[in-house]
Short mmCIF file of C-alpha atoms in Angstrom, two decimals:
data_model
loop_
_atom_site.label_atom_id
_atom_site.label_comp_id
_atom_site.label_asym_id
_atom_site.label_seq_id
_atom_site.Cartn_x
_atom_site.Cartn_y
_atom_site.Cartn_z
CA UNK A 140 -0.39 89.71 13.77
CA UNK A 141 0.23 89.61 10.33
CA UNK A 142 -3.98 89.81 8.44
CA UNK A 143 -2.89 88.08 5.45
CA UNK A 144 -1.84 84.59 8.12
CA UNK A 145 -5.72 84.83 9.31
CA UNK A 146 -7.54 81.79 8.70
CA UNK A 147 -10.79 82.51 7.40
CA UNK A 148 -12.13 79.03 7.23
CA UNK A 149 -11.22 79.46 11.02
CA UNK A 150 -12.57 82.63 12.11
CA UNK A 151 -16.30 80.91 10.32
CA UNK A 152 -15.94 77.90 12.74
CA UNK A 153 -15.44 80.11 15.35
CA UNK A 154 -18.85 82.39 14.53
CA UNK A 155 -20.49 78.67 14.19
CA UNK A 156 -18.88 77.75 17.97
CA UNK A 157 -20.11 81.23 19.19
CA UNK A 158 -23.93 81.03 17.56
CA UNK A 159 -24.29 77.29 18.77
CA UNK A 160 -23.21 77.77 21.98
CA UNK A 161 -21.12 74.87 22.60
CA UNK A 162 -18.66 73.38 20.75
CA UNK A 163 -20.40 69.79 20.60
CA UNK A 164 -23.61 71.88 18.81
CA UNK A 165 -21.17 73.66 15.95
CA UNK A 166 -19.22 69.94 15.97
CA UNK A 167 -22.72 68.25 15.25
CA UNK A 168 -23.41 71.30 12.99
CA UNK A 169 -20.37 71.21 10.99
CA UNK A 170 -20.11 67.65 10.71
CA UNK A 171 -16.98 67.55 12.82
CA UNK A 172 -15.19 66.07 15.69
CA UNK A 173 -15.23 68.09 18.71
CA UNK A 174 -11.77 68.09 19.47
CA UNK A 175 -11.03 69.02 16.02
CA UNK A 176 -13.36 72.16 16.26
CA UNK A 177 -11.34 73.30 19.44
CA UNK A 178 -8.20 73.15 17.68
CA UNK A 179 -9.60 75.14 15.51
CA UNK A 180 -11.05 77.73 18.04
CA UNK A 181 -7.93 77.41 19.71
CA UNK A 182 -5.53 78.24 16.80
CA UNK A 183 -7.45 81.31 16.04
CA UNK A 184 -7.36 82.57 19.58
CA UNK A 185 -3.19 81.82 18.70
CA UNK A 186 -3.43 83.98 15.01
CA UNK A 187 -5.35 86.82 17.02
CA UNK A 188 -3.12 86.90 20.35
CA UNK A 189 -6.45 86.93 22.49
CA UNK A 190 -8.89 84.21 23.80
CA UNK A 191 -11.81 84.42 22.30
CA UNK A 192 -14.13 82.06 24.44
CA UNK A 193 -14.57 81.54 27.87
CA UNK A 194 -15.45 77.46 28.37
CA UNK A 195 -18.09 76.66 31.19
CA UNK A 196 -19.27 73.74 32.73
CA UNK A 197 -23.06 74.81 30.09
CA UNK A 198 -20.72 75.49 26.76
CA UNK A 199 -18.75 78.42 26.12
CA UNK A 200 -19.58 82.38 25.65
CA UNK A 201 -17.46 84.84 23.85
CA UNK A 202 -15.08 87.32 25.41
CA UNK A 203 -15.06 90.98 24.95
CA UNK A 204 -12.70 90.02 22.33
CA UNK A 205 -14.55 87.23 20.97
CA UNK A 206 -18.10 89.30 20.52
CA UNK A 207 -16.05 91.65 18.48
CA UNK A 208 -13.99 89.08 16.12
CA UNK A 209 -17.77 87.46 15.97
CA UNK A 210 -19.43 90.84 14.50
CA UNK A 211 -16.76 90.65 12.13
CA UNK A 212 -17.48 86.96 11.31
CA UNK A 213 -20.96 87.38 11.01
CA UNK A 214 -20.26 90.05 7.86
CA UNK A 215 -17.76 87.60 6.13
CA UNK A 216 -20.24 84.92 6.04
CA UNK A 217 -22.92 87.49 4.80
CA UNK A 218 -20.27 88.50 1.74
CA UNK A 219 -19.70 84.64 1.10
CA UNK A 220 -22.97 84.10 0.82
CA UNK A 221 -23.69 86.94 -1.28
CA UNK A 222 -20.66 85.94 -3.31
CA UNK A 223 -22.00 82.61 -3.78
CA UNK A 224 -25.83 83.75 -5.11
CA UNK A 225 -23.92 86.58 -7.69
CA UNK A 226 -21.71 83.72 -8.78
CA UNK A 227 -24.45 81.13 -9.23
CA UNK A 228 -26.53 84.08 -11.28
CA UNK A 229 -23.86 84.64 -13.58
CA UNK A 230 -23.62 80.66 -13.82
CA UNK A 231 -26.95 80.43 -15.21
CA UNK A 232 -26.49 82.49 -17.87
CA UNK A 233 -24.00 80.44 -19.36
CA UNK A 234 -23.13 76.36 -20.66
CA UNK A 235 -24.34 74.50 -17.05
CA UNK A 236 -21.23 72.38 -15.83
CA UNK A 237 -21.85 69.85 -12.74
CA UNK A 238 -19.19 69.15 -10.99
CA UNK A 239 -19.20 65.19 -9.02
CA UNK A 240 -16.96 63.53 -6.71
CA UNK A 241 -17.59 60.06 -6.53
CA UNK A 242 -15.62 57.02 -5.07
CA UNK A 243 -12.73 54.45 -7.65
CA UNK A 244 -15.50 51.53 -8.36
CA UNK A 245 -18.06 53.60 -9.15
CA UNK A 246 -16.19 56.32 -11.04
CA UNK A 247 -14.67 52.90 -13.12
CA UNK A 248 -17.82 51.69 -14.01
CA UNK A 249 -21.25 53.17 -13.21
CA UNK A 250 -20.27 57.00 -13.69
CA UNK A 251 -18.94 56.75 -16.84
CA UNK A 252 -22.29 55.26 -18.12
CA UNK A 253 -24.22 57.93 -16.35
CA UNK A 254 -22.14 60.81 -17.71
CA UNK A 255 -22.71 59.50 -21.59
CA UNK A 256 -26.39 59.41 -20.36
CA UNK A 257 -27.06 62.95 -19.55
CA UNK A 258 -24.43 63.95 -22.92
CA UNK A 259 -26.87 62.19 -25.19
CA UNK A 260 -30.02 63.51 -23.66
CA UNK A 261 -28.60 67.58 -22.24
CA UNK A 262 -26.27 68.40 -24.53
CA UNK A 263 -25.30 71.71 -23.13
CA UNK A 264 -24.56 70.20 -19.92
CA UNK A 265 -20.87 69.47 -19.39
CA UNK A 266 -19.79 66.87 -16.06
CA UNK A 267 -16.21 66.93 -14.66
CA UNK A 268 -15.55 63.90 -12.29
CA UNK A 269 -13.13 63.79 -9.52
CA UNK A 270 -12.47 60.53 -7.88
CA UNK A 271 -12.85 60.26 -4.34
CA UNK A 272 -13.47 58.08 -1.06
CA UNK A 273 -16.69 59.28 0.66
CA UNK A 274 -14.89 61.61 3.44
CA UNK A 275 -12.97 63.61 0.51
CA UNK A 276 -15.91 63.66 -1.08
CA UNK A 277 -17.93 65.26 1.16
CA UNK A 278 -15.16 67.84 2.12
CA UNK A 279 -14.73 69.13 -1.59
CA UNK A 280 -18.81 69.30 -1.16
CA UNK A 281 -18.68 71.35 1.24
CA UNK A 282 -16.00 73.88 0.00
CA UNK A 283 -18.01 74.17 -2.98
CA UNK A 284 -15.29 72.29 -5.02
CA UNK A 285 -18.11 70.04 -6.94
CA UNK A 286 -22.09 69.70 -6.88
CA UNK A 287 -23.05 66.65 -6.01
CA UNK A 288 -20.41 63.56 -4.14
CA UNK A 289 -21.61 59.23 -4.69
CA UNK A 290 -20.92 58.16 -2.09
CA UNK A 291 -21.73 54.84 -0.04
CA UNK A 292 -23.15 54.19 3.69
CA UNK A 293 -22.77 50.64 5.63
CA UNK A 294 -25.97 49.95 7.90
CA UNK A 295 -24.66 50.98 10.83
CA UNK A 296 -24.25 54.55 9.53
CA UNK A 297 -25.94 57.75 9.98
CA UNK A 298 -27.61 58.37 6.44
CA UNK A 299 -27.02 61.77 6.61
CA UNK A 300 -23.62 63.91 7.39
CA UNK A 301 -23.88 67.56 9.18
CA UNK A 302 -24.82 70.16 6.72
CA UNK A 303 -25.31 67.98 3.60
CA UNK A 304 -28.68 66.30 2.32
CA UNK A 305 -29.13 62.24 1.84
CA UNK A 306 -30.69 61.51 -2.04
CA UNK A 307 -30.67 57.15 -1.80
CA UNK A 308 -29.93 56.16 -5.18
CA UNK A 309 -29.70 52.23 -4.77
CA UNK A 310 -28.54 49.50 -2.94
CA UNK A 311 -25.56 47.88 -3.39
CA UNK A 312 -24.38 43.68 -2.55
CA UNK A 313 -21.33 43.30 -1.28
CA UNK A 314 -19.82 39.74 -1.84
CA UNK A 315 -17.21 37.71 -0.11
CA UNK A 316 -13.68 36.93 -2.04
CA UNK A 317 -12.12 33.86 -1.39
CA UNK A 318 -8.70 32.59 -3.19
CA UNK A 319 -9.66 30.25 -5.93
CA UNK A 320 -6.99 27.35 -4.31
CA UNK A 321 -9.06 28.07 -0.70
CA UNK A 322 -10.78 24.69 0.37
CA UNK A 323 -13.57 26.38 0.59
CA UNK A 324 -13.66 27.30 -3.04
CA UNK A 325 -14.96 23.74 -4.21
CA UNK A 326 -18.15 24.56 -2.00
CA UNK A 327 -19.19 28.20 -3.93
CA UNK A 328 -19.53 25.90 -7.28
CA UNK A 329 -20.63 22.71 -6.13
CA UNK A 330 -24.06 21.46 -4.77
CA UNK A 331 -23.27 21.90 -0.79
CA UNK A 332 -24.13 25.41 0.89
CA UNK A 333 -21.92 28.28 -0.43
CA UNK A 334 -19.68 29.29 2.64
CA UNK A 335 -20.45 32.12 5.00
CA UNK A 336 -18.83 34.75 6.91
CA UNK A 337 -19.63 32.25 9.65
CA UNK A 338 -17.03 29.95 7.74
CA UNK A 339 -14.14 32.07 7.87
CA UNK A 340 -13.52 32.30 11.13
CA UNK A 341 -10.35 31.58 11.19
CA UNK A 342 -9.20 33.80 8.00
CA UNK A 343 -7.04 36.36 7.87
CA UNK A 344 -8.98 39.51 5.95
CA UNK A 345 -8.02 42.19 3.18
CA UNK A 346 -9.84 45.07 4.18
CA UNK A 347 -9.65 48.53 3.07
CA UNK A 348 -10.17 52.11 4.74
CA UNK A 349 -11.47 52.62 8.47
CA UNK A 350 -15.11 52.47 7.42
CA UNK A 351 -14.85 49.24 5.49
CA UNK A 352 -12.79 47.92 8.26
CA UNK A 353 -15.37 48.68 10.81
CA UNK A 354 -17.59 46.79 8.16
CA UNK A 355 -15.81 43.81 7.70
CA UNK A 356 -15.62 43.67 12.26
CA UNK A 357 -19.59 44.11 12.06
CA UNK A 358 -20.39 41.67 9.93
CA UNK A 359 -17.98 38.86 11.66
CA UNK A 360 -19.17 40.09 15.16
CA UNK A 361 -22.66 38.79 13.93
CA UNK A 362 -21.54 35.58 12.75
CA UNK A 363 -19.50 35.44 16.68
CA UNK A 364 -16.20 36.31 15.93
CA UNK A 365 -13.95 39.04 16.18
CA UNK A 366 -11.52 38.68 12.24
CA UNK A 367 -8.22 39.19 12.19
CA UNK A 368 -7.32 42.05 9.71
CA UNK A 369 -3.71 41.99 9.04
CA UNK A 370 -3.72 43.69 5.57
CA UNK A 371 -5.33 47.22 4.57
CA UNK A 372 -5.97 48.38 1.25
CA UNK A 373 -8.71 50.87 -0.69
CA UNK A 374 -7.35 49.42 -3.91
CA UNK A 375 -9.82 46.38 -5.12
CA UNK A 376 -7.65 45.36 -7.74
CA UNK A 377 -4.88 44.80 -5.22
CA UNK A 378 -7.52 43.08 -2.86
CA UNK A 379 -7.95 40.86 -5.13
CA UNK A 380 -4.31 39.80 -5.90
CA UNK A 381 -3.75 39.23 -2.55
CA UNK A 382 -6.66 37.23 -2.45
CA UNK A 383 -5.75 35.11 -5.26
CA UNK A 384 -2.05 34.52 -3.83
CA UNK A 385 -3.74 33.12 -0.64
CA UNK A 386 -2.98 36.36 1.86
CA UNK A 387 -6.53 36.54 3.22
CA UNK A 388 -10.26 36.85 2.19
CA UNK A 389 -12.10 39.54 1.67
CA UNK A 390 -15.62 41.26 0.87
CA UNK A 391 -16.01 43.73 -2.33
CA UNK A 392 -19.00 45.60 -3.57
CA UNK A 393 -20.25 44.40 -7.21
CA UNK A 394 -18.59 47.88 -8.80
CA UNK A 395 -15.54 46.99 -7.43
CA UNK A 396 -16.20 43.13 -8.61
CA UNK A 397 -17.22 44.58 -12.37
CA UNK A 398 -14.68 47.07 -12.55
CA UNK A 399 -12.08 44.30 -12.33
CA UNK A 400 -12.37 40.33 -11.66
CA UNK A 401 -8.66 38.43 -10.76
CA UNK A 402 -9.43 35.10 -12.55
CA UNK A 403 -8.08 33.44 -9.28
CA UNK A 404 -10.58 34.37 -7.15
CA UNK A 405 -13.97 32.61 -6.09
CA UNK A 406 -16.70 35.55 -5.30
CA UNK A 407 -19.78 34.10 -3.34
CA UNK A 408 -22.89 36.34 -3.47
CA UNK A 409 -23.35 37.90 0.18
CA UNK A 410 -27.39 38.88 0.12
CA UNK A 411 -27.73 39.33 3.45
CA UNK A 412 -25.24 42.52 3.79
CA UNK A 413 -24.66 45.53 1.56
CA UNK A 414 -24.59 49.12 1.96
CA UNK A 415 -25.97 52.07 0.72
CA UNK A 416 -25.24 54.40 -2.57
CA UNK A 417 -26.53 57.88 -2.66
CA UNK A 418 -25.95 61.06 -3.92
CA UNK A 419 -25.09 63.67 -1.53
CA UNK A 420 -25.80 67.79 -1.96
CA UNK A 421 -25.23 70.93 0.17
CA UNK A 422 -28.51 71.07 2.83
CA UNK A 423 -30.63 74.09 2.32
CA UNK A 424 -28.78 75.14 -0.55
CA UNK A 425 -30.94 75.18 -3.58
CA UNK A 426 -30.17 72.23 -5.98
CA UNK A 427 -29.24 73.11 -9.67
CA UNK A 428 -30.80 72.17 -13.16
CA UNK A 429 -27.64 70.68 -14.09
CA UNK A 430 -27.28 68.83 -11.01
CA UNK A 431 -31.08 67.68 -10.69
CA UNK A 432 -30.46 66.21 -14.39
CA UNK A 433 -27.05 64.84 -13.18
CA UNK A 434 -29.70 62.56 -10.08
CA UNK A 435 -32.36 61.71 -13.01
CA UNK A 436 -29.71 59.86 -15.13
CA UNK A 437 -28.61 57.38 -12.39
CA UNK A 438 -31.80 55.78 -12.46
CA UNK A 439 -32.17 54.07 -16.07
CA UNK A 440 -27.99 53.08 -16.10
CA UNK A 441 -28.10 52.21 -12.60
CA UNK A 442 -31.17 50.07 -13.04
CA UNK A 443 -29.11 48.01 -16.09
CA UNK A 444 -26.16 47.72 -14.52
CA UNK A 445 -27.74 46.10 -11.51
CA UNK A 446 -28.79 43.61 -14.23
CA UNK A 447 -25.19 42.77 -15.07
CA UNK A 448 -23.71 39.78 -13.35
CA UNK A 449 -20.61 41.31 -11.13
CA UNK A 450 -18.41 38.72 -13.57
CA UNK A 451 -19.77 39.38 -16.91
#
């Protein structure tokens, strides 16, 4: 076996698998899939040439080889850790940067407002965005590649994620799309009842990723029907051509609905479903100045931009 082909992320899955127990506990613990934490296991019993757990009807126990790869484990993650508290030390001393992942219609309209925020009031606090959907985000979170990841929940979602801490920031509408030639346009801007989900029944949907997809199925199976998704897309402005050409419906949050508005489409407020916008940081990790400031300045921008109409 050639050391520099060893997997480190590996080999610390494998010393969560062996502490745990089970694989479901370090799954639950890292956040994971089980399966995906045996591959894991599994490719670094390959890298090593030796199994390294014995799997039992109660979890699984290390080998001989296993207890020794685990002693070895167990000092890595020590070193990391120490790593980590020399590195944030040093950090202190110098110009605090916070680092935040957050997803395209936020990062296009509320995070740029946020960011001008804490420059006018903590000047020696620098903010580098990345843009990312909420999974990404919370991956670079964990590998320390930012501070803090927006990110959204639906209401059928756990609030928090394995080894990362919930902070709600607010609550965000979501609104249904319709094309602006759809006969049931006339009803959003005349004096009968706006249309429903209930109404669109028989609609083909724009949806985007797997969560929002899952969304878009909830909120139809409470108004009795099962939709029929035939186009998939994370991109709202391209939602919201295909919209406007007559390919489907759809539901956007307002960010998505402020960051851009096709002037072909009819949006009818949707009160009664939404989902959730927080700010997510490493569990029992402590939080940093820079970041803490980073939380504060959401409030007062979020709080006005909620005041915006979605098509101002």
């Amino acid at each position: 076996m050639d050391p520099r082909g060893l997997d480190l992320r590996r080999l610390l899955i494998f010393r969560e698998v062996a502490v745990a127990g089970s694989l479901g506990a370090a799954a639950r613990s890292l956040g994971w899939t089980q399966p995906a934490v045996s591959q894991q296991v599994r490719a670094l019993e390959r890298e090593l040439g030796c199994p390294l757990v014995l799997r039992t009807s109660k979890g699984v126990v290390p080998t001989a080889a296993g207890e020794l790869v685990l002693a070895r484990a167990q000092r890595i993650a020590e070193e990391v850790d120490a790593l980590r508290g020399e590195l944030a030390e040093r950090a202190a001393g110098a110009r605090s940067v916070v680092r935040i992942a957050a997803y395209p219609s936020a990062s296009a309209t509320l995070i740029p407002r946020v960011m001008a925020a804490l420059q006018d009031t903590e000047p020696d606090i620098t903010t580098e965005l990345v843009e990312a959907e909420p999974p990404e985000a919370e991956v670079a979170l964990l590998a320390d590649e930012v501070d803090l990841a927006l990110v959204f929940r639906y209401p059928s979602e756990s609030a928090t994620a394995g080894g990362l801490h919930w902070l709600p920031l607010f609550e965000e509408r979501m609104d249904l799309v319709i094309g602006g030639d759809h006969p049931l346009a006339a009803r959003a801007a005349g004096r009968d009842a706006p249309p429903t989900v209930a109404d669109l029944a028989e609609q083909t949907w724009v949806a985007g990723c797997e969560r929002c997809r899952r969304h878009v199925t909830e909120i139809c199976a409470a108004a009795g029907y099962a939709p029929t998704i035939r186009h998939a897309t994370d991109d709202y402005v391209l939602v919201q051509n295909m919209v406007a050409a007559g390919l489907g419906v759809a539901v956007l949050p307002q960010s998505a609905l402020r960051a851009f508005r096709h002037p072909d489409v009819v949006v009818v407020a949707g009160p009664s479903f939404g989902r959730r916008v927080c700010g997510l940081v490493v569990r029992d990790e402590p939080v940093g100045e820079a970041t803490e400031a980073l939380v504060r300045a959401f409030r007062p921008v979020r709080d006005r931009s909620l005041e915006e109409p979605a098509d101002a």
